């Protein structure tokens, strides 16, 4: 019997677990993977503001970036540069591990190889059905649950009135590179329909190549890799392609009886870029503060937890709504219109 069970051991799940454990609650994190050091379908680009706000250690940062190069559908380029650091590229597996270490130091328990099959409320407690590799099916109970498994989740859609209104698939692979020392972004319907692709340098001679796409991201990524190989930018592909679903709109409701949803699983993601680490961590703080109050008073019904949603929407709703409008506007642009915008920017 725990005070809180967190489903998902990524940065958001570990952060909310750490905050609750720091206040004296018994917390367990259930993680589907065998190890937090496994690869993640994420570029690892986070803002400098995020790094400072959450004291992210230099040891998990591949590099700090001031510039990026953006390619139009026809190959025109715009170089963006600032004198100060704009963002950091983190080693996502190392970042996941570091955030979990913080939580463990506060007493949080981690259980790996654990896939959650369902949750239900009974007798004033949350029951969680878990399938553990090698250990069969088990069940545990908690006073409250936090879903923080990072992306589009079938489990979330099976819990009450939670449906994803819009989402996109991402695909990514690790590659060996030649002469790539800044982020490159590629646009065009023949590259990544409705979205964009990227080549993000990480450690020396290595990079992540990936994209978001409305259709067939794997096929388009393979095509992009061959193109970058022919240009001499990619020397070799080091890993297979990994995939992930990213919500572009938040869930209409991110709470239920004795349950809240946080981070990417809740759709707390930037619709323009698909980035969710910073927004997710901000909402993890809100979740921890709200749950601390509700656990103290044992007021954990849906009517009580609506307060969590009110707080995070007050912080992020304007950004999410504006970002989604910008996203839909961009998707309506033709390649010719995007090229025209590049001309206007370059001339002014």
PDB file of C-alpha atoms in Angstrom, residues 137-317:
ATOM      1  CA  UNK A 137       0.605 -10.485 -13.097  1.00  0.00           C
ATOM      2  CA  UNK A 138       0.538  -8.585  -9.831  1.00  0.00           C
ATOM      3  CA  UNK A 139      -1.573  -5.877  -8.241  1.00  0.00           C
ATOM      4  CA  UNK A 140      -0.764  -3.034  -5.921  1.00  0.00           C
ATOM      5  CA  UNK A 141      -2.802  -0.377  -4.184  1.00  0.00           C
ATOM      6  CA  UNK A 142      -2.220   3.316  -3.628  1.00  0.00           C
ATOM      7  CA  UNK A 143      -4.146   6.300  -2.431  1.00  0.00           C
ATOM      8  CA  UNK A 144      -3.560   8.097  -5.731  1.00  0.00           C
ATOM      9  CA  UNK A 145      -2.020   7.426  -9.147  1.00  0.00           C
ATOM     10  CA  UNK A 146      -0.059   9.657 -11.531  1.00  0.00           C
ATOM     11  CA  UNK A 147       0.147   8.677 -15.212  1.00  0.00           C
ATOM     12  CA  UNK A 148       3.390  10.081 -16.641  1.00  0.00           C
ATOM     13  CA  UNK A 149       4.377   7.640 -19.359  1.00  0.00           C
ATOM     14  CA  UNK A 150       5.401  10.365 -21.750  1.00  0.00           C
ATOM     15  CA  UNK A 151       3.408   9.905 -24.955  1.00  0.00           C
ATOM     16  CA  UNK A 152       0.116   8.860 -26.523  1.00  0.00           C
ATOM     17  CA  UNK A 153      -1.150   6.104 -24.251  1.00  0.00           C
ATOM     18  CA  UNK A 154      -3.852   3.504 -24.932  1.00  0.00           C
ATOM     19  CA  UNK A 155      -4.095   3.022 -21.197  1.00  0.00           C
ATOM     20  CA  UNK A 156      -5.064   6.687 -20.736  1.00  0.00           C
ATOM     21  CA  UNK A 157      -7.823   6.395 -23.324  1.00  0.00           C
ATOM     22  CA  UNK A 158      -9.179   3.435 -21.409  1.00  0.00           C
ATOM     23  CA  UNK A 159      -9.593   5.438 -18.202  1.00  0.00           C
ATOM     24  CA  UNK A 160     -12.797   7.480 -18.262  1.00  0.00           C
ATOM     25  CA  UNK A 161     -13.374  10.383 -20.667  1.00  0.00           C
ATOM     26  CA  UNK A 162      -9.801  10.767 -21.901  1.00  0.00           C
ATOM     27  CA  UNK A 163      -9.317  10.890 -25.679  1.00  0.00           C
ATOM     28  CA  UNK A 164      -6.532  12.411 -27.767  1.00  0.00           C
ATOM     29  CA  UNK A 165      -8.005  14.954 -30.148  1.00  0.00           C
ATOM     30  CA  UNK A 166      -4.929  15.199 -32.377  1.00  0.00           C
ATOM     31  CA  UNK A 167      -1.511  13.566 -32.359  1.00  0.00           C
ATOM     32  CA  UNK A 168       1.431  12.911 -34.667  1.00  0.00           C
ATOM     33  CA  UNK A 169       3.968  10.099 -34.970  1.00  0.00           C
ATOM     34  CA  UNK A 170       7.687  10.697 -34.640  1.00  0.00           C
ATOM     35  CA  UNK A 171      10.579   8.550 -35.884  1.00  0.00           C
ATOM     36  CA  UNK A 172      14.266   8.813 -35.019  1.00  0.00           C
ATOM     37  CA  UNK A 173      17.600   6.998 -35.355  1.00  0.00           C
ATOM     38  CA  UNK A 174      21.139   7.528 -34.117  1.00  0.00           C
ATOM     39  CA  UNK A 175      23.724   8.099 -36.838  1.00  0.00           C
ATOM     40  CA  UNK A 176      27.441   8.697 -37.304  1.00  0.00           C
ATOM     41  CA  UNK A 177      28.095  12.069 -38.929  1.00  0.00           C
ATOM     42  CA  UNK A 178      30.766  14.059 -40.716  1.00  0.00           C
ATOM     43  CA  UNK A 179      31.191  17.812 -40.215  1.00  0.00           C
ATOM     44  CA  UNK A 180      27.886  18.432 -38.380  1.00  0.00           C
ATOM     45  CA  UNK A 181      28.310  20.858 -35.483  1.00  0.00           C
ATOM     46  CA  UNK A 182      24.955  22.649 -35.334  1.00  0.00           C
ATOM     47  CA  UNK A 183      21.277  21.694 -35.437  1.00  0.00           C
ATOM     48  CA  UNK A 184      19.817  21.355 -38.934  1.00  0.00           C
ATOM     49  CA  UNK A 185      16.060  21.487 -39.620  1.00  0.00           C
ATOM     50  CA  UNK A 186      14.481  20.397 -42.932  1.00  0.00           C
ATOM     51  CA  UNK A 187      11.069  21.414 -44.259  1.00  0.00           C
ATOM     52  CA  UNK A 188       8.955  20.278 -47.182  1.00  0.00           C
ATOM     53  CA  UNK A 189       6.150  17.923 -48.157  1.00  0.00           C
ATOM     54  CA  UNK A 190       8.674  15.522 -49.679  1.00  0.00           C
ATOM     55  CA  UNK A 191      10.695  15.511 -46.446  1.00  0.00           C
ATOM     56  CA  UNK A 192       8.182  15.495 -43.566  1.00  0.00           C
ATOM     57  CA  UNK A 193       4.559  16.136 -44.628  1.00  0.00           C
ATOM     58  CA  UNK A 194       3.023  18.886 -42.507  1.00  0.00           C
ATOM     59  CA  UNK A 195       5.951  18.986 -40.096  1.00  0.00           C
ATOM     60  CA  UNK A 196       9.751  18.988 -40.212  1.00  0.00           C
ATOM     61  CA  UNK A 197      12.821  16.783 -39.879  1.00  0.00           C
ATOM     62  CA  UNK A 198      16.047  17.287 -37.967  1.00  0.00           C
ATOM     63  CA  UNK A 199      19.705  16.369 -37.673  1.00  0.00           C
ATOM     64  CA  UNK A 200      20.837  17.087 -34.112  1.00  0.00           C
ATOM     65  CA  UNK A 201      24.531  16.656 -33.186  1.00  0.00           C
ATOM     66  CA  UNK A 202      25.091  14.964 -29.829  1.00  0.00           C
ATOM     67  CA  UNK A 203      28.494  13.562 -28.865  1.00  0.00           C
ATOM     68  CA  UNK A 204      31.471  14.094 -31.242  1.00  0.00           C
ATOM     69  CA  UNK A 205      30.800  12.426 -34.588  1.00  0.00           C
ATOM     70  CA  UNK A 206      27.301  11.337 -33.585  1.00  0.00           C
ATOM     71  CA  UNK A 207      23.820  12.777 -34.141  1.00  0.00           C
ATOM     72  CA  UNK A 208      20.113  12.039 -34.004  1.00  0.00           C
ATOM     73  CA  UNK A 209      18.176  12.162 -37.267  1.00  0.00           C
ATOM     74  CA  UNK A 210      14.412  12.149 -37.089  1.00  0.00           C
ATOM     75  CA  UNK A 211      11.113  13.719 -37.999  1.00  0.00           C
ATOM     76  CA  UNK A 212       7.486  14.272 -37.193  1.00  0.00           C
ATOM     77  CA  UNK A 213       5.073  13.389 -39.972  1.00  0.00           C
ATOM     78  CA  UNK A 214       1.348  12.961 -40.507  1.00  0.00           C
ATOM     79  CA  UNK A 215       1.982   9.790 -42.495  1.00  0.00           C
ATOM     80  CA  UNK A 216       4.615   7.050 -42.858  1.00  0.00           C
ATOM     81  CA  UNK A 217       7.356   8.665 -40.700  1.00  0.00           C
ATOM     82  CA  UNK A 218       9.574   5.596 -40.976  1.00  0.00           C
ATOM     83  CA  UNK A 219       9.499   5.594 -44.772  1.00  0.00           C
ATOM     84  CA  UNK A 220      10.191   9.330 -44.988  1.00  0.00           C
ATOM     85  CA  UNK A 221      13.014   9.018 -42.462  1.00  0.00           C
ATOM     86  CA  UNK A 222      14.695   6.264 -44.465  1.00  0.00           C
ATOM     87  CA  UNK A 223      14.474   8.501 -47.537  1.00  0.00           C
ATOM     88  CA  UNK A 224      15.996  11.438 -45.623  1.00  0.00           C
ATOM     89  CA  UNK A 225      18.833   9.297 -44.302  1.00  0.00           C
ATOM     90  CA  UNK A 226      19.745   8.205 -47.839  1.00  0.00           C
ATOM     91  CA  UNK A 227      19.699  11.850 -48.968  1.00  0.00           C
ATOM     92  CA  UNK A 228      21.958  12.961 -46.122  1.00  0.00           C
ATOM     93  CA  UNK A 229      24.286  10.038 -46.842  1.00  0.00           C
ATOM     94  CA  UNK A 230      24.613  11.156 -50.453  1.00  0.00           C
ATOM     95  CA  UNK A 231      25.514  14.652 -49.197  1.00  0.00           C
ATOM     96  CA  UNK A 232      28.218  13.212 -46.945  1.00  0.00           C
ATOM     97  CA  UNK A 233      26.543  14.387 -43.744  1.00  0.00           C
ATOM     98  CA  UNK A 234      25.702  10.888 -42.501  1.00  0.00           C
ATOM     99  CA  UNK A 235      28.439   8.248 -42.547  1.00  0.00           C
ATOM    100  CA  UNK A 236      26.546   5.329 -41.033  1.00  0.00           C
ATOM    101  CA  UNK A 237      23.331   4.450 -39.202  1.00  0.00           C
ATOM    102  CA  UNK A 238      24.083   3.179 -35.696  1.00  0.00           C
ATOM    103  CA  UNK A 239      20.625   2.146 -34.443  1.00  0.00           C
ATOM    104  CA  UNK A 240      17.268   1.069 -35.802  1.00  0.00           C
ATOM    105  CA  UNK A 241      14.399   3.526 -36.098  1.00  0.00           C
ATOM    106  CA  UNK A 242      12.399   4.152 -32.929  1.00  0.00           C
ATOM    107  CA  UNK A 243       8.875   5.575 -32.911  1.00  0.00           C
ATOM    108  CA  UNK A 244       6.668   7.583 -30.582  1.00  0.00           C
ATOM    109  CA  UNK A 245       3.259   9.253 -30.619  1.00  0.00           C
ATOM    110  CA  UNK A 246       3.080  12.912 -29.572  1.00  0.00           C
ATOM    111  CA  UNK A 247      -0.230  14.595 -28.645  1.00  0.00           C
ATOM    112  CA  UNK A 248      -0.689  17.997 -30.276  1.00  0.00           C
ATOM    113  CA  UNK A 249      -3.671  18.953 -28.099  1.00  0.00           C
ATOM    114  CA  UNK A 250      -4.062  18.363 -24.365  1.00  0.00           C
ATOM    115  CA  UNK A 251      -6.639  15.906 -23.130  1.00  0.00           C
ATOM    116  CA  UNK A 252     -10.003  17.499 -22.452  1.00  0.00           C
ATOM    117  CA  UNK A 253      -9.694  16.150 -18.913  1.00  0.00           C
ATOM    118  CA  UNK A 254      -6.482  15.209 -17.104  1.00  0.00           C
ATOM    119  CA  UNK A 255      -7.949  13.853 -13.866  1.00  0.00           C
ATOM    120  CA  UNK A 256     -10.300  11.163 -12.568  1.00  0.00           C
ATOM    121  CA  UNK A 257     -11.075   9.643  -9.184  1.00  0.00           C
ATOM    122  CA  UNK A 258      -7.728   9.174  -7.424  1.00  0.00           C
ATOM    123  CA  UNK A 259      -5.833   9.726 -10.676  1.00  0.00           C
ATOM    124  CA  UNK A 260      -4.120  12.540 -12.574  1.00  0.00           C
ATOM    125  CA  UNK A 261      -2.275  12.594 -15.912  1.00  0.00           C
ATOM    126  CA  UNK A 262       0.903  14.624 -16.361  1.00  0.00           C
ATOM    127  CA  UNK A 263       3.355  15.511 -19.137  1.00  0.00           C
ATOM    128  CA  UNK A 264       3.258  14.072 -22.638  1.00  0.00           C
ATOM    129  CA  UNK A 265       0.516  11.599 -21.710  1.00  0.00           C
ATOM    130  CA  UNK A 266      -1.684  14.597 -20.832  1.00  0.00           C
ATOM    131  CA  UNK A 267      -0.786  16.471 -24.022  1.00  0.00           C
ATOM    132  CA  UNK A 268       1.227  19.115 -22.151  1.00  0.00           C
ATOM    133  CA  UNK A 269       3.426  19.448 -25.227  1.00  0.00           C
ATOM    134  CA  UNK A 270       4.423  22.348 -27.500  1.00  0.00           C
ATOM    135  CA  UNK A 271       2.295  21.846 -30.651  1.00  0.00           C
ATOM    136  CA  UNK A 272       4.830  23.630 -32.857  1.00  0.00           C
ATOM    137  CA  UNK A 273       7.849  21.464 -32.049  1.00  0.00           C
ATOM    138  CA  UNK A 274       6.504  18.444 -30.162  1.00  0.00           C
ATOM    139  CA  UNK A 275       8.792  19.267 -27.222  1.00  0.00           C
ATOM    140  CA  UNK A 276       7.350  18.276 -23.867  1.00  0.00           C
ATOM    141  CA  UNK A 277      10.108  18.113 -21.240  1.00  0.00           C
ATOM    142  CA  UNK A 278       9.843  21.682 -19.921  1.00  0.00           C
ATOM    143  CA  UNK A 279       6.045  21.895 -19.928  1.00  0.00           C
ATOM    144  CA  UNK A 280       5.889  18.430 -18.376  1.00  0.00           C
ATOM    145  CA  UNK A 281       8.248  19.360 -15.533  1.00  0.00           C
ATOM    146  CA  UNK A 282       6.294  22.550 -14.843  1.00  0.00           C
ATOM    147  CA  UNK A 283       3.107  20.507 -14.604  1.00  0.00           C
ATOM    148  CA  UNK A 284       4.845  17.925 -12.429  1.00  0.00           C
ATOM    149  CA  UNK A 285       5.478  20.706  -9.907  1.00  0.00           C
ATOM    150  CA  UNK A 286       1.818  21.688 -10.042  1.00  0.00           C
ATOM    151  CA  UNK A 287       0.775  18.042  -9.631  1.00  0.00           C
ATOM    152  CA  UNK A 288       3.037  17.566  -6.596  1.00  0.00           C
ATOM    153  CA  UNK A 289       1.767  20.727  -4.907  1.00  0.00           C
ATOM    154  CA  UNK A 290      -1.866  19.830  -5.558  1.00  0.00           C
ATOM    155  CA  UNK A 291      -1.488  16.208  -4.453  1.00  0.00           C
ATOM    156  CA  UNK A 292       0.316  17.215  -1.284  1.00  0.00           C
ATOM    157  CA  UNK A 293      -2.751  19.228  -0.281  1.00  0.00           C
ATOM    158  CA  UNK A 294      -5.216  16.504  -1.283  1.00  0.00           C
ATOM    159  CA  UNK A 295      -3.272  13.650   0.321  1.00  0.00           C
ATOM    160  CA  UNK A 296      -3.109  15.544   3.606  1.00  0.00           C
ATOM    161  CA  UNK A 297      -6.891  15.949   3.653  1.00  0.00           C
ATOM    162  CA  UNK A 298      -7.589  12.645   1.844  1.00  0.00           C
ATOM    163  CA  UNK A 299      -9.766  14.482  -0.686  1.00  0.00           C
ATOM    164  CA  UNK A 300      -8.888  12.631  -3.886  1.00  0.00           C
ATOM    165  CA  UNK A 301     -12.091  12.309  -5.877  1.00  0.00           C
ATOM    166  CA  UNK A 302     -12.373  13.703  -9.384  1.00  0.00           C
ATOM    167  CA  UNK A 303     -14.212  16.713  -7.970  1.00  0.00           C
ATOM    168  CA  UNK A 304     -11.229  17.391  -5.700  1.00  0.00           C
ATOM    169  CA  UNK A 305      -8.538  16.849  -8.356  1.00  0.00           C
ATOM    170  CA  UNK A 306     -10.071  19.236 -10.870  1.00  0.00           C
ATOM    171  CA  UNK A 307      -7.950  21.795  -9.022  1.00  0.00           C
ATOM    172  CA  UNK A 308      -4.830  20.282 -10.666  1.00  0.00           C
ATOM    173  CA  UNK A 309      -6.243  20.861 -14.127  1.00  0.00           C
ATOM    174  CA  UNK A 310      -7.321  24.410 -13.308  1.00  0.00           C
ATOM    175  CA  UNK A 311      -3.798  25.271 -12.163  1.00  0.00           C
ATOM    176  CA  UNK A 312      -1.870  23.853 -15.106  1.00  0.00           C
ATOM    177  CA  UNK A 313      -4.284  25.282 -17.662  1.00  0.00           C
ATOM    178  CA  UNK A 314      -3.923  28.718 -16.090  1.00  0.00           C
ATOM    179  CA  UNK A 315      -0.171  28.449 -16.657  1.00  0.00           C
ATOM    180  CA  UNK A 316      -0.042  26.871 -20.133  1.00  0.00           C
ATOM    181  CA  UNK A 317      -3.376  27.114 -21.911  1.00  0.00           C
TER     182      UNK A 317
END
